[in-house]
Every structure is written in structure tokens, then in C-alpha cells.
Coordinates of C-alpha atoms in Angstrom, one line a residue:
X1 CA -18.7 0.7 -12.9
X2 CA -18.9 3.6 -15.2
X3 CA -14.9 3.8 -15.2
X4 CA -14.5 0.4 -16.4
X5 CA -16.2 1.6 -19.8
X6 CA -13.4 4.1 -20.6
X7 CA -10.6 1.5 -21.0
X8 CA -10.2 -0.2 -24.2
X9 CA -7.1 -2.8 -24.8
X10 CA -5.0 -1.6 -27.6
X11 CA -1.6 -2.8 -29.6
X12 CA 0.5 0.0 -30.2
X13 CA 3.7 -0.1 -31.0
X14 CA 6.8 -0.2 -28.8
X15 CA 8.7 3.2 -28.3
X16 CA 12.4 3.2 -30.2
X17 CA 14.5 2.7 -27.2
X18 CA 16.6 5.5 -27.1
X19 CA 20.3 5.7 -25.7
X20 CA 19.4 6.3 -21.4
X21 CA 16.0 3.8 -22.6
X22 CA 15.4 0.3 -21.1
X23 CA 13.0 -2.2 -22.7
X24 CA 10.6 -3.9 -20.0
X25 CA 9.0 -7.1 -20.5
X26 CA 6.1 -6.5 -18.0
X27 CA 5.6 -9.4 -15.5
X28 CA 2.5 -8.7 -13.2
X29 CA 0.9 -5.3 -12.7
X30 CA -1.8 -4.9 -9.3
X31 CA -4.8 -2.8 -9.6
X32 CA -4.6 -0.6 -6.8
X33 CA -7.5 1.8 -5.4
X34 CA -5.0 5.3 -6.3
X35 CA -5.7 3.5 -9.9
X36 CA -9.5 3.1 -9.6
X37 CA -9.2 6.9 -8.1
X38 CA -6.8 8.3 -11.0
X39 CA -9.3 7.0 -13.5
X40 CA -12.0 8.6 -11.7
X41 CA -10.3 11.6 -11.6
X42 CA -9.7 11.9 -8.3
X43 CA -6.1 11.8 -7.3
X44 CA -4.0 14.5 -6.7
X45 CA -1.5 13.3 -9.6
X46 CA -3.6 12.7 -13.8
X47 CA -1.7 11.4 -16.2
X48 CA -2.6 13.6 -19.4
X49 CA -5.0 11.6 -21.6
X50 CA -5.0 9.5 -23.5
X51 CA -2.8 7.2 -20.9
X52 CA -1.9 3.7 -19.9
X53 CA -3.7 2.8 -16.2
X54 CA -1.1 1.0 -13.4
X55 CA 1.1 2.8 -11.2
X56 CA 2.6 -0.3 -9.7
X57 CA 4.0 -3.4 -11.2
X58 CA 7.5 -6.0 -12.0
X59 CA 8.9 -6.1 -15.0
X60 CA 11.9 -8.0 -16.6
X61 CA 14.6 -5.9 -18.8
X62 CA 14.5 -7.2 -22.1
X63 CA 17.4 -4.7 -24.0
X64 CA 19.3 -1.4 -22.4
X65 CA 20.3 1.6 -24.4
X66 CA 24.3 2.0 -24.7
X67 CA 24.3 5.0 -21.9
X68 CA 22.3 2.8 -19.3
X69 CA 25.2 1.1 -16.7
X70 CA 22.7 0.3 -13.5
X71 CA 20.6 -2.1 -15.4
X72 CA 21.3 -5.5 -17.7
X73 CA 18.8 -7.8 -19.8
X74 CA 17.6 -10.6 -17.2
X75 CA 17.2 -7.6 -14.6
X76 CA 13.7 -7.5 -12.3
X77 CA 12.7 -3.8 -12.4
X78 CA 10.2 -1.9 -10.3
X79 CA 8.4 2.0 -11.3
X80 CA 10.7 4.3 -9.3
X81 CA 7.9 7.1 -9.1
X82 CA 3.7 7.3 -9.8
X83 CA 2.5 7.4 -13.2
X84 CA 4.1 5.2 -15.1
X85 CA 1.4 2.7 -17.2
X86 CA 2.4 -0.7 -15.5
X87 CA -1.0 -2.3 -17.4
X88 CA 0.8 -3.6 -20.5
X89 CA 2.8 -6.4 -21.9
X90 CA 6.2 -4.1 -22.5
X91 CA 7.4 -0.8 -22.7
X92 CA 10.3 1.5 -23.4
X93 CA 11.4 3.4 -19.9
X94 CA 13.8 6.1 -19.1
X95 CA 16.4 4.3 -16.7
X96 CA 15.5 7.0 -14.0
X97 CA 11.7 5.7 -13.9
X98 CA 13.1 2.2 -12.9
X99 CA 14.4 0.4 -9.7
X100 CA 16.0 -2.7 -9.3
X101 CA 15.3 -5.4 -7.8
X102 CA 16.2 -8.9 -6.4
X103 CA 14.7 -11.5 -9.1
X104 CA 15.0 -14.0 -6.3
X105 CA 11.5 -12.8 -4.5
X106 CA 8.3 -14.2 -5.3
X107 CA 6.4 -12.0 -8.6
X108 CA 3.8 -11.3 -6.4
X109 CA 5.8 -10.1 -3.9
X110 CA 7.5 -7.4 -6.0
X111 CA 4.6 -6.5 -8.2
X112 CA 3.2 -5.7 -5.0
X113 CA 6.5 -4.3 -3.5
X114 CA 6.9 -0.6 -4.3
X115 CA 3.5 1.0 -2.9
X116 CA 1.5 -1.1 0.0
X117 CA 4.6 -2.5 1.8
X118 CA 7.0 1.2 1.2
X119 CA 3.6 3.3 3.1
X120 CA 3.3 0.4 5.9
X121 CA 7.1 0.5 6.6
X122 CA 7.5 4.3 6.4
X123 CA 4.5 5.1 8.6
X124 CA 5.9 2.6 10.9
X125 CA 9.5 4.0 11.3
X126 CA 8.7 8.3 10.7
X127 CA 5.9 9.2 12.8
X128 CA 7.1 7.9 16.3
X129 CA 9.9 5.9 17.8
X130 CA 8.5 2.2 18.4
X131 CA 10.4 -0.1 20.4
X132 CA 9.7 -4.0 20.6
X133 CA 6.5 -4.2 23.0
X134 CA 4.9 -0.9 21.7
X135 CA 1.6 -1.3 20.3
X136 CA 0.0 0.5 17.1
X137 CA -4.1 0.4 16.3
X138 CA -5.2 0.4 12.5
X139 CA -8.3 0.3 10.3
X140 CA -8.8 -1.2 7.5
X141 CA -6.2 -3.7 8.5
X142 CA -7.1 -6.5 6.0
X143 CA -5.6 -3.9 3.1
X144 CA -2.4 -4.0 1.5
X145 CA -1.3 -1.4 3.4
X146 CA -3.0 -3.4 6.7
X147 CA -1.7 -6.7 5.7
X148 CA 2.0 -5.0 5.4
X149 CA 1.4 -3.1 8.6
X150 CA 0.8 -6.3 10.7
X151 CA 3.7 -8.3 8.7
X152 CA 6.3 -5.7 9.7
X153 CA 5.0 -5.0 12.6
X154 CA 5.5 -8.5 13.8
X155 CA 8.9 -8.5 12.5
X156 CA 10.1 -5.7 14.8
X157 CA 8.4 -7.2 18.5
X158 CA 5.6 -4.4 17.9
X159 CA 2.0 -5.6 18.1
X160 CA -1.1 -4.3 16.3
X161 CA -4.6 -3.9 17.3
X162 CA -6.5 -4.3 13.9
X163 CA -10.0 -2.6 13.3
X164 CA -12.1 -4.4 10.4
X165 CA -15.6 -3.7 9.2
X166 CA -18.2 -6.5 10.0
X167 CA -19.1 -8.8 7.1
X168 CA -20.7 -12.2 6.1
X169 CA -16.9 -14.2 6.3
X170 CA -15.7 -12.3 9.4
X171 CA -14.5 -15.2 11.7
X172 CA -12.1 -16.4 7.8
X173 CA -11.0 -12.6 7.8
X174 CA -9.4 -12.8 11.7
X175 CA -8.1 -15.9 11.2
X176 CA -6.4 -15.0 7.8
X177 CA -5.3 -11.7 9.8
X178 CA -4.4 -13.4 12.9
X179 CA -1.7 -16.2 10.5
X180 CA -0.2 -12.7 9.5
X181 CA 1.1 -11.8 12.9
X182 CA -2.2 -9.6 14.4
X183 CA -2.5 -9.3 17.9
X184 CA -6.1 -8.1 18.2
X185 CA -8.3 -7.9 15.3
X186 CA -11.8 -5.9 16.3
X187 CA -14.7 -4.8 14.4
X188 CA -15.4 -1.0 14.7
X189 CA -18.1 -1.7 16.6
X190 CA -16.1 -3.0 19.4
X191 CA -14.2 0.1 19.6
X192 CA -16.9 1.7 21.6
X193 CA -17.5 -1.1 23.6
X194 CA -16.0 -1.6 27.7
X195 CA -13.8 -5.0 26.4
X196 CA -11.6 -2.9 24.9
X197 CA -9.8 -2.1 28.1
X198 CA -9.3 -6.0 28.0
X199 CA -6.6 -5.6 25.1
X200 CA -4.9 -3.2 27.1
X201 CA -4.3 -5.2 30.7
X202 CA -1.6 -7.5 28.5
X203 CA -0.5 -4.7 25.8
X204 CA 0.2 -0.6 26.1
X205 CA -1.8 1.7 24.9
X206 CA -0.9 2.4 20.9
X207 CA 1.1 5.1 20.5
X208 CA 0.3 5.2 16.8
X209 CA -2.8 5.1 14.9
X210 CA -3.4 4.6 11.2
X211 CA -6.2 5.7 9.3
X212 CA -6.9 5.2 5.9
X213 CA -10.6 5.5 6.4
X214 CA -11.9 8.5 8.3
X215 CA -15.3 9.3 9.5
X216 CA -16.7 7.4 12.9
X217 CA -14.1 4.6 12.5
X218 CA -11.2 7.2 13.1
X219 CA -12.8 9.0 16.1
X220 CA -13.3 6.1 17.7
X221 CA -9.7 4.8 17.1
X222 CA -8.2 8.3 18.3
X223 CA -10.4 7.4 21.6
X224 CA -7.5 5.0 22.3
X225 CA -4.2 6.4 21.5
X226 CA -1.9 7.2 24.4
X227 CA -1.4 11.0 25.0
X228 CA 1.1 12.4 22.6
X229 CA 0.6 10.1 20.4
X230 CA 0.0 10.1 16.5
X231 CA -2.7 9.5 14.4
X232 CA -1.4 9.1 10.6
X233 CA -4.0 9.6 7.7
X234 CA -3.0 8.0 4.4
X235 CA -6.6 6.9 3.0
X236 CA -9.8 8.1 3.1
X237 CA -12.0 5.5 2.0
X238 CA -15.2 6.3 3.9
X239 CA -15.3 9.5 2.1
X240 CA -16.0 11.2 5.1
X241 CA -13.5 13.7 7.3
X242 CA -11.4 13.2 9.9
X243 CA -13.5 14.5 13.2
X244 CA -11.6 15.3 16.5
X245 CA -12.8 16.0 20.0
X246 CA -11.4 19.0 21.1
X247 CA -11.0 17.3 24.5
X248 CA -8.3 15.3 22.6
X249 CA -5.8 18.1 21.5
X250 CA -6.2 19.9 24.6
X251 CA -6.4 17.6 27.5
X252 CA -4.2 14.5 25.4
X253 CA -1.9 16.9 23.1
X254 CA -2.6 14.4 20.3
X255 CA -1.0 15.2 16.3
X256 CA -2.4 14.5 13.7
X257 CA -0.3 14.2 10.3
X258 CA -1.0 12.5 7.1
X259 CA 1.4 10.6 4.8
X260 CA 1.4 10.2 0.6
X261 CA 4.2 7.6 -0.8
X262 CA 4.5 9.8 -3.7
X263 CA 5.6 13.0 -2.1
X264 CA 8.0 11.0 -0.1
X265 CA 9.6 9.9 -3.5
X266 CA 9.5 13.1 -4.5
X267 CA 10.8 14.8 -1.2
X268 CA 13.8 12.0 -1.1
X269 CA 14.1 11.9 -4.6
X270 CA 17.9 12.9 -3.8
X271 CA 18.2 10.7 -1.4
X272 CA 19.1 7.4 -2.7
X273 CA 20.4 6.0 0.5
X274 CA 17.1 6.3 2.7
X275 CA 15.1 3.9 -0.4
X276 CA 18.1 1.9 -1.0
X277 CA 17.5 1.0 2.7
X278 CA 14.0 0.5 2.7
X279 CA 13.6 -1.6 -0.4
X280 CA 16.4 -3.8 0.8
X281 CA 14.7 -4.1 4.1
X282 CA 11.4 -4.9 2.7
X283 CA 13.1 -7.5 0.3
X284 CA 15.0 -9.3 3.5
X285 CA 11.8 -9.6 5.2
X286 CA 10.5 -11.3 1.7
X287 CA 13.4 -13.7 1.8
X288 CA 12.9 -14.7 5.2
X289 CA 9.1 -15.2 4.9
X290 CA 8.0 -12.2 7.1
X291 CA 6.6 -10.3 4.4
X292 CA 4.2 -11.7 1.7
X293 CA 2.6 -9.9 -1.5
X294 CA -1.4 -9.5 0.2
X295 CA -3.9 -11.7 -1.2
X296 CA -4.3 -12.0 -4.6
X297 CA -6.5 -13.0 -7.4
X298 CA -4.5 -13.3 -10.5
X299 CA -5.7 -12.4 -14.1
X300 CA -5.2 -12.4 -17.4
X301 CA -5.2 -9.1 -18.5
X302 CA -7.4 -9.8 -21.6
X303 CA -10.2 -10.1 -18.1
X304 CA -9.3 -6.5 -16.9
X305 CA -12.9 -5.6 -17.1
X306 CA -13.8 -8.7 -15.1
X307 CA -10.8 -7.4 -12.7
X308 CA -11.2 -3.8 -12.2
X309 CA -15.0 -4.1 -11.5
X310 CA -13.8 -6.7 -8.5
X311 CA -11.8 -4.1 -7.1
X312 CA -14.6 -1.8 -7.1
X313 CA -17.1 -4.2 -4.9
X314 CA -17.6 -3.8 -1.2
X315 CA -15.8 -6.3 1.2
X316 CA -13.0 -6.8 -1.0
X317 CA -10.0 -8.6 0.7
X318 CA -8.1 -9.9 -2.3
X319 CA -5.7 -7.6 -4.8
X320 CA -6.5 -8.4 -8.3
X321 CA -3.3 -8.6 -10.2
X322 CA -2.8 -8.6 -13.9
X323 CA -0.6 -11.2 -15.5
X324 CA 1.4 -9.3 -18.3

């Protein structure tokens, strides 16, 4: 908790908006663990110090400058890229740093909308072509990223097989996973156990595997996928690498890639179309109830100490989100 100690809360005042400026009136900002890891200075991108935390967050334009066309006062806006100091009541933007976005979706929902939700639905659709029946594995499925993964997974006729840790509140955690849409949610234990083949008499063999933890959990998972298939790193929290059997590149030809939201933004930073697409996707699914914000503990953000050391405890299945 020796992070927590280097933020203070601070009034400073707001940035002149200048003529391609737009004036956000923060709404709710999550606390995500690439936050916790900036702050420890472990992410591949450090804001230059000293910085405002929160990469992620909604915000409601307040004033535009006279240059800015895309964006009016009453407008819901979204960061467009990493880095952008979501943890504060308002703030003066360059119009290229924002997105917008419907203001007819839940807060929580887009708060929540431009990270978690953009990695499940791009690891879904760029690694391998899944049709309605396919399968896909994950750990660390009661994350954001897990939560999304099952929610669009269900959407498209795909099912998922959903590794947790054990813990105290298991049987609350399947159930709470299992209203989302899983399939099969599984400790990691059971991974090496004989009743796996059970799963796979009534679904196929995933052709897709996400890992976001590495370490035992993922060798065991890779023990599953169908030959060919894909096993997509975007996490590490286990802190430990990635270990493959030789037997499994030679004798199953399996790849193994790894994905990073930001460096998609920044490789289809021209691109508008492709995240027009996406976001528009993601917010349809919203609308129609397919796709909720994960769960959330909502705070003040006078209590972001009380906040940012509950995202740092073990077990945690609930995003703590600050309300701006």
C-alpha cells in the first residue's frame, strides 16, 4: 500500500481552453490495475511527473473552443488514447484526446467502456475466426476484461469455459459468472483434473485461449486448446512467465501472441472506421442489455485512498469507481 502514499488530492486551476480545447465535466473515472501499475512504475507507458492518475473514465463537455466541430456542450466524452488523468472533477482536453459517445448508456457502462470491453471484443474478433458454437477458455474470467469476454461472447453464439482462482465466496462468484452468459466456470485446479473431458462431450475444444495471468494457470489452459489454435496474453498478474511444453508447438503447432489496447489505438490511430465500429458495437450491445459495466463499488473521490487500497487486495471481484 506504499503507492497509495504518493497521491495527494489537490485544487489547481483549470487550463485556459484554447481554440481546438474542450472543457470536461468529469462524470465517473474506474481504477484499473494498468493504473495501480503506472503508479508503480511498471507499465510500459509513465506519464512525466508530477501527473494526474486515471487512464479511463466519462466525462460531460461543459464549453468547446471555436475550432472544435465534432463535439457540443451536453456531449458524453470518452479518453481516445492512455494517459490522460481521468481522476478529477474537470479538465481542459485537446479535441483529439476525446471520443464520443451515446449519453443514452448507463455512466457505468461508459466509464467502464473504452478499456475492459475494447480488449475483450478485439481479442475476440483478431486472433481467430469464431463462428456461433465455437468455444474459447479464459482465466481470470471474473475481471473486466473476463466479465466482457463472457458478455460478448454470449452475444455472438460462442461459449466460454471460465478458469477462476478458489476463494472463500466461490459458489456467489459462478453464479454471478454463470447470470453473465458462462458456460463452464472451473477453478484452476480442475484444469488438471479427468472431468474436464466432461465439458468437452457437449462443447468443442476452444480454439482460443486468454491469458491474463501466466505461470501454472496458463500451461494448464494451453493443455486444452485445439491444435492450431491461439493462446492470447494480455495480463500477467501472477507475475510469473508464460511456460510451454515443447510437445505443444511441435506435435499441436500452437501460437502464441499477445495483445495491448494501447498499441492498437496507436497502430489504428488512422483508422477511424475500425473504432467507429467497435465502439458502436459495444454501445448496441449496452442498449440491448448484453453488455453491462463489471461490478462496481462506487466512491467518492474524497475516499480514493480507501478505494485504491481495495483494488490492491487479493480476491477482488468488484471495480472501484470514482464519482467525479
Amino acid at each position: 500500500f506504499l503507492y497509495v502514499s504518493l497521491f495527494r488530492l489537490k485544487d489547481l486551476e483549470v487550463a485556459k481552453l484554447g481554440d481546438s480545447d474542450v472543457h470536461v465535466k468529469m462524470l465517473a473515472a474506474p481504477i484499473n490495475p494498468a493504473d495501480v501499475n503506472m503508479i508503480q512504475g511498471t507499465y510500459a507507458i509513465l506519464s512525466p511527473l508530477p501527473a494526474v492518475g486515471g487512464n479511463e473514465g466519462v466525462g460531460e463537455v461543459l464549453e468547446v473552443g471555436r475550432r472544435v466541430t465534432a463535439l457540443k456542450p451536453g456531449d458524453w466524452v470518452i479518453p481516445a488514447g492512455t494517459g490522460l488523468g481521468t481522476w478529477r472533477t474537470q479538465g481542459v482536453f485537446p479535441q483529439e484526446t476525446l471520443l464520443k459517445v451515446p449519453s443514452d448508456i448507463p455512466v457505468l457502462c461508459a466509464a467502464t467502456l473504452s478499456v475492459n470491453p475494447c480488449t475483450a471484443y478485439r481479442m475476440l474478433a483478431d486472433f481467430e475466426t469464431l463462428a456461433p458454437g465455437d468455444s474459447v477458455i479464459q482465466n481470470a474470467a471474473n475481471s473486466g476484461v473476463g466479465q466482457a469476454v463472457i458478455q460478448i461472447a454470449k452475444a455472438s453464439g460462442i461459449k466460454t469455459i471460465n478458469v477462476v482462482r478458489d476463494r472463500p465466496d466461490l459458489p456467489k462468484l459462478v453464479e454471478r459468472l454463470m447470470a453473465l452468459g458462462a458456460d463452464h466456470v472451473i477453478t484452476e485446479e480442475m484444469l488438471r483434473k479427468p472431468e474436464m473431458k466432461d465439458i468437452f462431450k457437449s462443447i468443442p475444444k476452444p480454439r482460443l485461449a486468454l491469458n491474463c495471468v501466466g505461470g501454472k494457470s496458463t500451461t494448464e489452459m494451453l493443455r486444452h486448446l485445439q491444435p492450431k489454435g491461439t493462446m492470447v496474453t494480455y495480463g500477467g498478474m501472477a507475475k510469473q512467465p508464460v511456460m510451454v511444453p515443447v510437445s505443444a508447438f511441435i506435435f499441436r503447432d500452437v501460437r502464441l501472441r499477445g495483445f495491448w489496447m494501447t498499441q492498437w489505438r496507436k497502430d489504428h490511430a488512422q483508422d477511424r472506421e475500425s473504432l467507429a465500429s467497435m465502439m458502436d458495437t459495444l454501445c448496441q450491445l449496452i442498449r440491448k442489455g448484453q453488455l453491462t459495466a463489471p461490478a462496481c463499488t462506487e466512491v467518492p473521490l474524497q475516499d480514493y485512498k480507501t478505494a485504491l487500497e481495495a483494488t490492491m487486495k487479493p480476491f477482488t471481484s468488484s471495480k472501484q469507481i470514482l464519482l467525479l
